[in-house]
mmCIF file of C-alpha atoms in Angstrom:
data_model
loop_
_atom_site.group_PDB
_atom_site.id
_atom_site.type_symbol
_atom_site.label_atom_id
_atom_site.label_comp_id
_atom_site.label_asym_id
_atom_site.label_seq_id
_atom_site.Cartn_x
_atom_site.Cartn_y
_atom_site.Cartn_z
ATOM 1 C CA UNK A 1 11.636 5.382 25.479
ATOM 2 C CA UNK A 2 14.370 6.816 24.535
ATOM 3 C CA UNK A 3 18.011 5.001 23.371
ATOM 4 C CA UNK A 4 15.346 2.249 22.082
ATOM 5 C CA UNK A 5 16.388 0.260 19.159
ATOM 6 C CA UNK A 6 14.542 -1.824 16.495
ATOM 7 C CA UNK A 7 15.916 -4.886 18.591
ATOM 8 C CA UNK A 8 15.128 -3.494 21.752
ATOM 9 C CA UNK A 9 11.446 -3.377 20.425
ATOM 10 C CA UNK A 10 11.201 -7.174 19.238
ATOM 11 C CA UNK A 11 12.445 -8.503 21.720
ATOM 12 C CA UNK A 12 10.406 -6.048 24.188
ATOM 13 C CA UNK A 13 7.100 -6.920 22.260
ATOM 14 C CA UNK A 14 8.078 -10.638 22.395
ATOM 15 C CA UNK A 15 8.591 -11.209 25.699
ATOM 16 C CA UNK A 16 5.048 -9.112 26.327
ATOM 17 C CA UNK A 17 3.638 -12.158 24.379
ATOM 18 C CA UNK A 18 5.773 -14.692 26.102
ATOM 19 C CA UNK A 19 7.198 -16.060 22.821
ATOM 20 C CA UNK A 20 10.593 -17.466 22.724
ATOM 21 C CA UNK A 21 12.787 -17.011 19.428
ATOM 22 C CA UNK A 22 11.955 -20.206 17.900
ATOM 23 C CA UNK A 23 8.701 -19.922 18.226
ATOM 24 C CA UNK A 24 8.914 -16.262 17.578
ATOM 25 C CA UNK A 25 10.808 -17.141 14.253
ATOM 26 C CA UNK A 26 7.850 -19.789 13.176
ATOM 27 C CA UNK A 27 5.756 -17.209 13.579
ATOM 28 C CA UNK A 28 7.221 -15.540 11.173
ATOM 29 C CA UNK A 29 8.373 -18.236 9.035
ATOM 30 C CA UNK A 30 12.173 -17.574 9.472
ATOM 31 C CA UNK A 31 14.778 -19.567 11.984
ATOM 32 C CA UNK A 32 15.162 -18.750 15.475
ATOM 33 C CA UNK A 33 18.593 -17.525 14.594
ATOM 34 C CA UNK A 34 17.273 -14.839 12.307
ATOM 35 C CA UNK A 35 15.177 -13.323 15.441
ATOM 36 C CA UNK A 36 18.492 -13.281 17.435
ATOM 37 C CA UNK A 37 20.474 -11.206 14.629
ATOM 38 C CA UNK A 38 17.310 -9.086 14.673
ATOM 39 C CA UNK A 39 17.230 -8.553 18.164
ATOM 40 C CA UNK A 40 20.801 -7.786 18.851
ATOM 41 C CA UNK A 41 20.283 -5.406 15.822
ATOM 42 C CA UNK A 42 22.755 -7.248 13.760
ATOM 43 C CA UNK A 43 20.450 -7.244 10.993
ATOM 44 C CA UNK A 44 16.502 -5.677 10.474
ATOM 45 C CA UNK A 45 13.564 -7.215 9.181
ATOM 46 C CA UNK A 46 12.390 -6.085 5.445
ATOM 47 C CA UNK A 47 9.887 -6.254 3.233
ATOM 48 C CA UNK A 48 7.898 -9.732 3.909
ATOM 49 C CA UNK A 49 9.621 -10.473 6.819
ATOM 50 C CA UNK A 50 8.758 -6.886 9.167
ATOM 51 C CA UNK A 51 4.831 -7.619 7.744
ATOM 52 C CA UNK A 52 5.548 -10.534 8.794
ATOM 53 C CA UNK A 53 7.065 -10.037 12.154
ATOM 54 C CA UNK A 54 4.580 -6.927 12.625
ATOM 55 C CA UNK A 55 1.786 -9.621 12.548
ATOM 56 C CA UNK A 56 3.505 -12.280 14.812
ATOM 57 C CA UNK A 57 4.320 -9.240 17.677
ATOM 58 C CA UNK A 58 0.071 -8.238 17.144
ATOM 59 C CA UNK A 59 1.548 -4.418 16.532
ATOM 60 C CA UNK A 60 2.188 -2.301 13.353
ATOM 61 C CA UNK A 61 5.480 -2.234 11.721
ATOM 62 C CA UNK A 62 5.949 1.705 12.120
ATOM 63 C CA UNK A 63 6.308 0.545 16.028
ATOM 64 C CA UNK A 64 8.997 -2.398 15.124
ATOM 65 C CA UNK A 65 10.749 0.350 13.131
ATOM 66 C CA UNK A 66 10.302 3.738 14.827
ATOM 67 C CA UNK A 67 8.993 3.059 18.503
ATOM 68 C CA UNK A 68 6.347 4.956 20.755
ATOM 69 C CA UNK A 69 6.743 8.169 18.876
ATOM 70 C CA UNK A 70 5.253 6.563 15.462
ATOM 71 C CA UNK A 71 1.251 7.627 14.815
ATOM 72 C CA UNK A 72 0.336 4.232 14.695
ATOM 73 C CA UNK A 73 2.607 2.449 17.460
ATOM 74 C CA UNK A 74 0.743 0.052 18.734
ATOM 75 C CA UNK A 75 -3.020 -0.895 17.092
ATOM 76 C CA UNK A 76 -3.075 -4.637 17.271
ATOM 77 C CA UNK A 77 -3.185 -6.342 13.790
ATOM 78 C CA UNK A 78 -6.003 -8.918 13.662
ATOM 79 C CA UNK A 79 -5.690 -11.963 12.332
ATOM 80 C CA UNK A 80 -7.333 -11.250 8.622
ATOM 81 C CA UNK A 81 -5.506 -8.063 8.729
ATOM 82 C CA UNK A 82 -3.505 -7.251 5.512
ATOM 83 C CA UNK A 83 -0.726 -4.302 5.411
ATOM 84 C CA UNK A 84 -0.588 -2.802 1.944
ATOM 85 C CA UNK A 85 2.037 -0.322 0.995
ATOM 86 C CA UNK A 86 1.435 3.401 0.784
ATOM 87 C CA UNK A 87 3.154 3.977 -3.048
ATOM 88 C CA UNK A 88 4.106 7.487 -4.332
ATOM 89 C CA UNK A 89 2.445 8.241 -7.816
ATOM 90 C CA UNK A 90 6.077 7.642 -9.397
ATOM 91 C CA UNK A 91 6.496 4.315 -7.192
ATOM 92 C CA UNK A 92 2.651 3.347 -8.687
ATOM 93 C CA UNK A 93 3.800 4.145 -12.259
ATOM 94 C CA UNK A 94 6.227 1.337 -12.112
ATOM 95 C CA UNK A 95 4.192 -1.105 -10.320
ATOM 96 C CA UNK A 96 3.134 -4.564 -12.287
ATOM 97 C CA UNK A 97 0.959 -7.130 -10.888
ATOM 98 C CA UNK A 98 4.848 -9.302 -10.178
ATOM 99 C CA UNK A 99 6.029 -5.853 -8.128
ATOM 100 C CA UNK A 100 5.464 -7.035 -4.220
ATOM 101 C CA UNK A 101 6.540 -5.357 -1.118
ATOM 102 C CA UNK A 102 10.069 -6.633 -1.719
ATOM 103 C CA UNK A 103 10.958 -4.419 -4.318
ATOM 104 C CA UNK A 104 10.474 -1.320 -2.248
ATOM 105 C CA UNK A 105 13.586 0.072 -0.225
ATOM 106 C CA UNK A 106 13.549 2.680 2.709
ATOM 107 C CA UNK A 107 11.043 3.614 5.152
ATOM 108 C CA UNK A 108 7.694 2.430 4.176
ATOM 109 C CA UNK A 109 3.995 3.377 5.553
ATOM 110 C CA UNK A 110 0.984 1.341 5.305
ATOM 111 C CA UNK A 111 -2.805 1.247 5.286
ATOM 112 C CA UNK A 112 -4.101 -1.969 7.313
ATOM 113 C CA UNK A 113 -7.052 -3.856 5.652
ATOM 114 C CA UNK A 114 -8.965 -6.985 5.712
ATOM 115 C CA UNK A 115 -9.696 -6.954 2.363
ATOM 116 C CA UNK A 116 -8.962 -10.288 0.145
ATOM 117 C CA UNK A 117 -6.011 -8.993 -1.836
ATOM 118 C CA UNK A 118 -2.778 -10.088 -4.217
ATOM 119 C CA UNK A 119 0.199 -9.694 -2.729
ATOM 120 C CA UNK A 120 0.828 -7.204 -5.348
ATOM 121 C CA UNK A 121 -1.597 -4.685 -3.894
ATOM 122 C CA UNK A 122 -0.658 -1.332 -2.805
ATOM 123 C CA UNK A 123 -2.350 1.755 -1.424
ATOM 124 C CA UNK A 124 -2.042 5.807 -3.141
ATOM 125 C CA UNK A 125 -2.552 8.922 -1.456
ATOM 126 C CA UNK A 126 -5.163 11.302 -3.986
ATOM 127 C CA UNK A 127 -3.663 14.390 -5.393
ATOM 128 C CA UNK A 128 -4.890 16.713 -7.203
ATOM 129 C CA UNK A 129 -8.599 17.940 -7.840
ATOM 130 C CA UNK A 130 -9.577 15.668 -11.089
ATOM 131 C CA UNK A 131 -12.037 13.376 -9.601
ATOM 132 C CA UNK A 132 -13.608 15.501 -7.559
ATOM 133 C CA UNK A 133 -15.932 15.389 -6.364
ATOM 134 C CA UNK A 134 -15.928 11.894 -4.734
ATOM 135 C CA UNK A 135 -12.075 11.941 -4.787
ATOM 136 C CA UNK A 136 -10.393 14.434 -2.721
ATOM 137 C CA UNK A 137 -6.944 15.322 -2.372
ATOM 138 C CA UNK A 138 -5.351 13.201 0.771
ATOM 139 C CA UNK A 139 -8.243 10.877 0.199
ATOM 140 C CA UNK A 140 -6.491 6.958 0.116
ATOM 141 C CA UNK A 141 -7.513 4.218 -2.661
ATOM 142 C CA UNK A 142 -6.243 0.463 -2.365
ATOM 143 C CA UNK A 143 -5.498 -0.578 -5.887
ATOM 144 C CA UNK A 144 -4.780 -4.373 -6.879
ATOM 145 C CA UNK A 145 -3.197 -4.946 -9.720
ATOM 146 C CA UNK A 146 -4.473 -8.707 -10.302
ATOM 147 C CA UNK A 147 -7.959 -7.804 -10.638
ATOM 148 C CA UNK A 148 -9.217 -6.794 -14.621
ATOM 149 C CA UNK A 149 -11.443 -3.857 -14.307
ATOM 150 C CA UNK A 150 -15.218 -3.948 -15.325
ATOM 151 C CA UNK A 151 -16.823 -0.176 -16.932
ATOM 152 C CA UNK A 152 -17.187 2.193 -14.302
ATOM 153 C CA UNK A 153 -14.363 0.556 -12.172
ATOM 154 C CA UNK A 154 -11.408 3.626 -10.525
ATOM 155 C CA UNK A 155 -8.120 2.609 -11.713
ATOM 156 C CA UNK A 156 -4.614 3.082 -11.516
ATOM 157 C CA UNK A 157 -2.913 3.792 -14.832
ATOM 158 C CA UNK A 158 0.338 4.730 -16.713
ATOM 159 C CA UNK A 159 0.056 6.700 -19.824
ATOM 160 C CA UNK A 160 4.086 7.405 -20.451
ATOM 161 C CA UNK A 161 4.290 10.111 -18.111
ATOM 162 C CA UNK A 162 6.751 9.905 -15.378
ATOM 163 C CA UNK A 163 3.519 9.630 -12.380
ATOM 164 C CA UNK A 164 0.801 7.381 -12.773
ATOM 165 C CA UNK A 165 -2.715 8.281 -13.319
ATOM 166 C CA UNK A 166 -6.022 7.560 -11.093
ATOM 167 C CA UNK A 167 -9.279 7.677 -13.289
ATOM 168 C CA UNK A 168 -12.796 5.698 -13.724
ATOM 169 C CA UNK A 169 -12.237 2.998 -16.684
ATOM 170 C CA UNK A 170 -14.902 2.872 -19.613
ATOM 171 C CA UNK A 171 -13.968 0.452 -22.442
ATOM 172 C CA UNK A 172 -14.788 1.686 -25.932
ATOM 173 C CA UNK A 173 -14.907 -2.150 -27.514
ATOM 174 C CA UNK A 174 -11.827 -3.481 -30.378
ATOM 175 C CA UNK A 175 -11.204 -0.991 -33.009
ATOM 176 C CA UNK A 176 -8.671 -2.657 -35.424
ATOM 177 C CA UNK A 177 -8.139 -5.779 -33.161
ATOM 178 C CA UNK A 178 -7.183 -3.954 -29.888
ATOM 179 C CA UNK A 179 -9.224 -3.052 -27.134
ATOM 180 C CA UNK A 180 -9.524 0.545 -26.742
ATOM 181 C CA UNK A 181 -10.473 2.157 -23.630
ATOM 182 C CA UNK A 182 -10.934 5.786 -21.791
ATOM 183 C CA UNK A 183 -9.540 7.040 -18.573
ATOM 184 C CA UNK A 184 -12.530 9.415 -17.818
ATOM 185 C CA UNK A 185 -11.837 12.218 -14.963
ATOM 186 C CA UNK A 186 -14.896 13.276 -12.834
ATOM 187 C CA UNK A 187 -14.227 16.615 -12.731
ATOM 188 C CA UNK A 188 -14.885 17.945 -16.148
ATOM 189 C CA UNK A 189 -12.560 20.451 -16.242
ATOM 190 C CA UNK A 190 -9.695 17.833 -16.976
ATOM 191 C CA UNK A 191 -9.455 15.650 -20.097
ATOM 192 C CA UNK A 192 -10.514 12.202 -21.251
ATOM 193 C CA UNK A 193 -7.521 10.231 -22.026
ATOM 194 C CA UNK A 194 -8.216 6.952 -25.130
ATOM 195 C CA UNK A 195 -5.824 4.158 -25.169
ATOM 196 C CA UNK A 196 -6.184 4.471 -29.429
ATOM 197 C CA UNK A 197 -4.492 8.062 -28.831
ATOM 198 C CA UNK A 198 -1.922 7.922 -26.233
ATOM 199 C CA UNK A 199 -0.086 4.677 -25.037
ATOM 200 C CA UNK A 200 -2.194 3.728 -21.909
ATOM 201 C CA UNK A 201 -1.206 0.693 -19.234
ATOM 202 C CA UNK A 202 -3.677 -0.437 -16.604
ATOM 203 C CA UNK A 203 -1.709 -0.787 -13.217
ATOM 204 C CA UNK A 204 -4.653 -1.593 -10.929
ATOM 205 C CA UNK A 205 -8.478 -1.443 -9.945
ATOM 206 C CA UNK A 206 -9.437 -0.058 -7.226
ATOM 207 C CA UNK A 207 -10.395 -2.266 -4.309
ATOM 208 C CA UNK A 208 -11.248 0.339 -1.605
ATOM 209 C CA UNK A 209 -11.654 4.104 -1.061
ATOM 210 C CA UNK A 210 -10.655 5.686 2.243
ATOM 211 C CA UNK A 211 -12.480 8.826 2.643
ATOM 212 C CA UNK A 212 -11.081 11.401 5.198
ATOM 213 C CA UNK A 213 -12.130 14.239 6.076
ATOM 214 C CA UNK A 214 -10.086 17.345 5.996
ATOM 215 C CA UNK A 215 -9.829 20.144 8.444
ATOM 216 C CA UNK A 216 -10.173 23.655 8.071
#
């Protein structure tokens, strides 16, 4: 519908479940006053609070924040559903296992899973061709960065470049009291990276894969 606003939505989806505000804003763990301001689009839920609110409405929060028109409007989010944030490679580069939604600002997408996860857990898009071939570009991996990876594990790492990196982890034991370690590509036409030659920080193992498949 058009002329629809991010209050026009709440309080459309809220009356659909027959909620009043206070019991609306319990929901969501915030004061009935809070779902007025949101409603009369004083103010708009963020970060916690629209994953939150998302949750408590049983829609996704592209549909709080862009209506009918979004690609994922309306799929119901069950109860042991968990939203993660889609990061950019950049975005990822910065992350730390403190970073949680509430440190990201503008319009943000989202991969719904029921996966046990940290809070600090976020979700990258594959690009590029260097772990091919059971990585493809577009492919999505859910990385949390509160869980140490074992050999073998995928991971999410930052080597001092400006984008992070996504490679398989294989520790090479302590040489001269530090633990040195490889980021190992699966396509052999890219190189190994060693933590004992370039300054290497483990954002994240990989908790999922998301395999789509691409048209032609």
């Amino acid at each position: 519908m058009k002329n629809e606003t991010i209050g026009t939505r709440i309080r459309k989806r809220r009356k659909e479940l027959r909620l009043t505000q206070v019991s609306l804003g319990t929901k969501v763990g915030v004061k009935g006053g809070a779902i007025s301001q949101w409603e009369d689009d004083k103010t708009n839920p963020k970060g916690d609070n629209l994953l939150s609110l998302a949750k408590a409405l049983q829609c996704a929060p592209e549909y709080i924040l862009y209506g009918e028109d979004s690609p994922s409007n309306v799929e119901p989010a069950a109860a042991d559903t968990k939203l993660v944030p889609i990061l950019s490679y950049v975005q990822a580069g910065e992350w730390t296992a403190e970073s949680t939604i509430r440190d990201l600002e503008g319009n943000i997408e989202y991969l719904q899973t029921n996966l046990e996860l940290s809070d600090a857990a976020f979700t990258l898009i594959i690009k590029g061709r260097s772990m091919e071939p059971d990585f493809s570009e577009g492919d999505a991996v859910v990385i949390d960065p509160n869980v140490y990876p074992l050999p073998g594990d995928f991971v999410v790492a930052k080597n001092g470049e400006e984008e992070a990196l996504f490679k398989k982890y294989r520790p090479r034991g302590i040489i001269d009291g530090q633990e040195v370690f490889e980021l190992v590509p699966l396509n052999d036409d890219y190189p190994t990276l060693r933590s004992d030659s370039v300054p290497i920080r483990i954002v994240g193992t990989m908790m999922e894969h998301r395999k789509y498949r691409r048209r032609r």
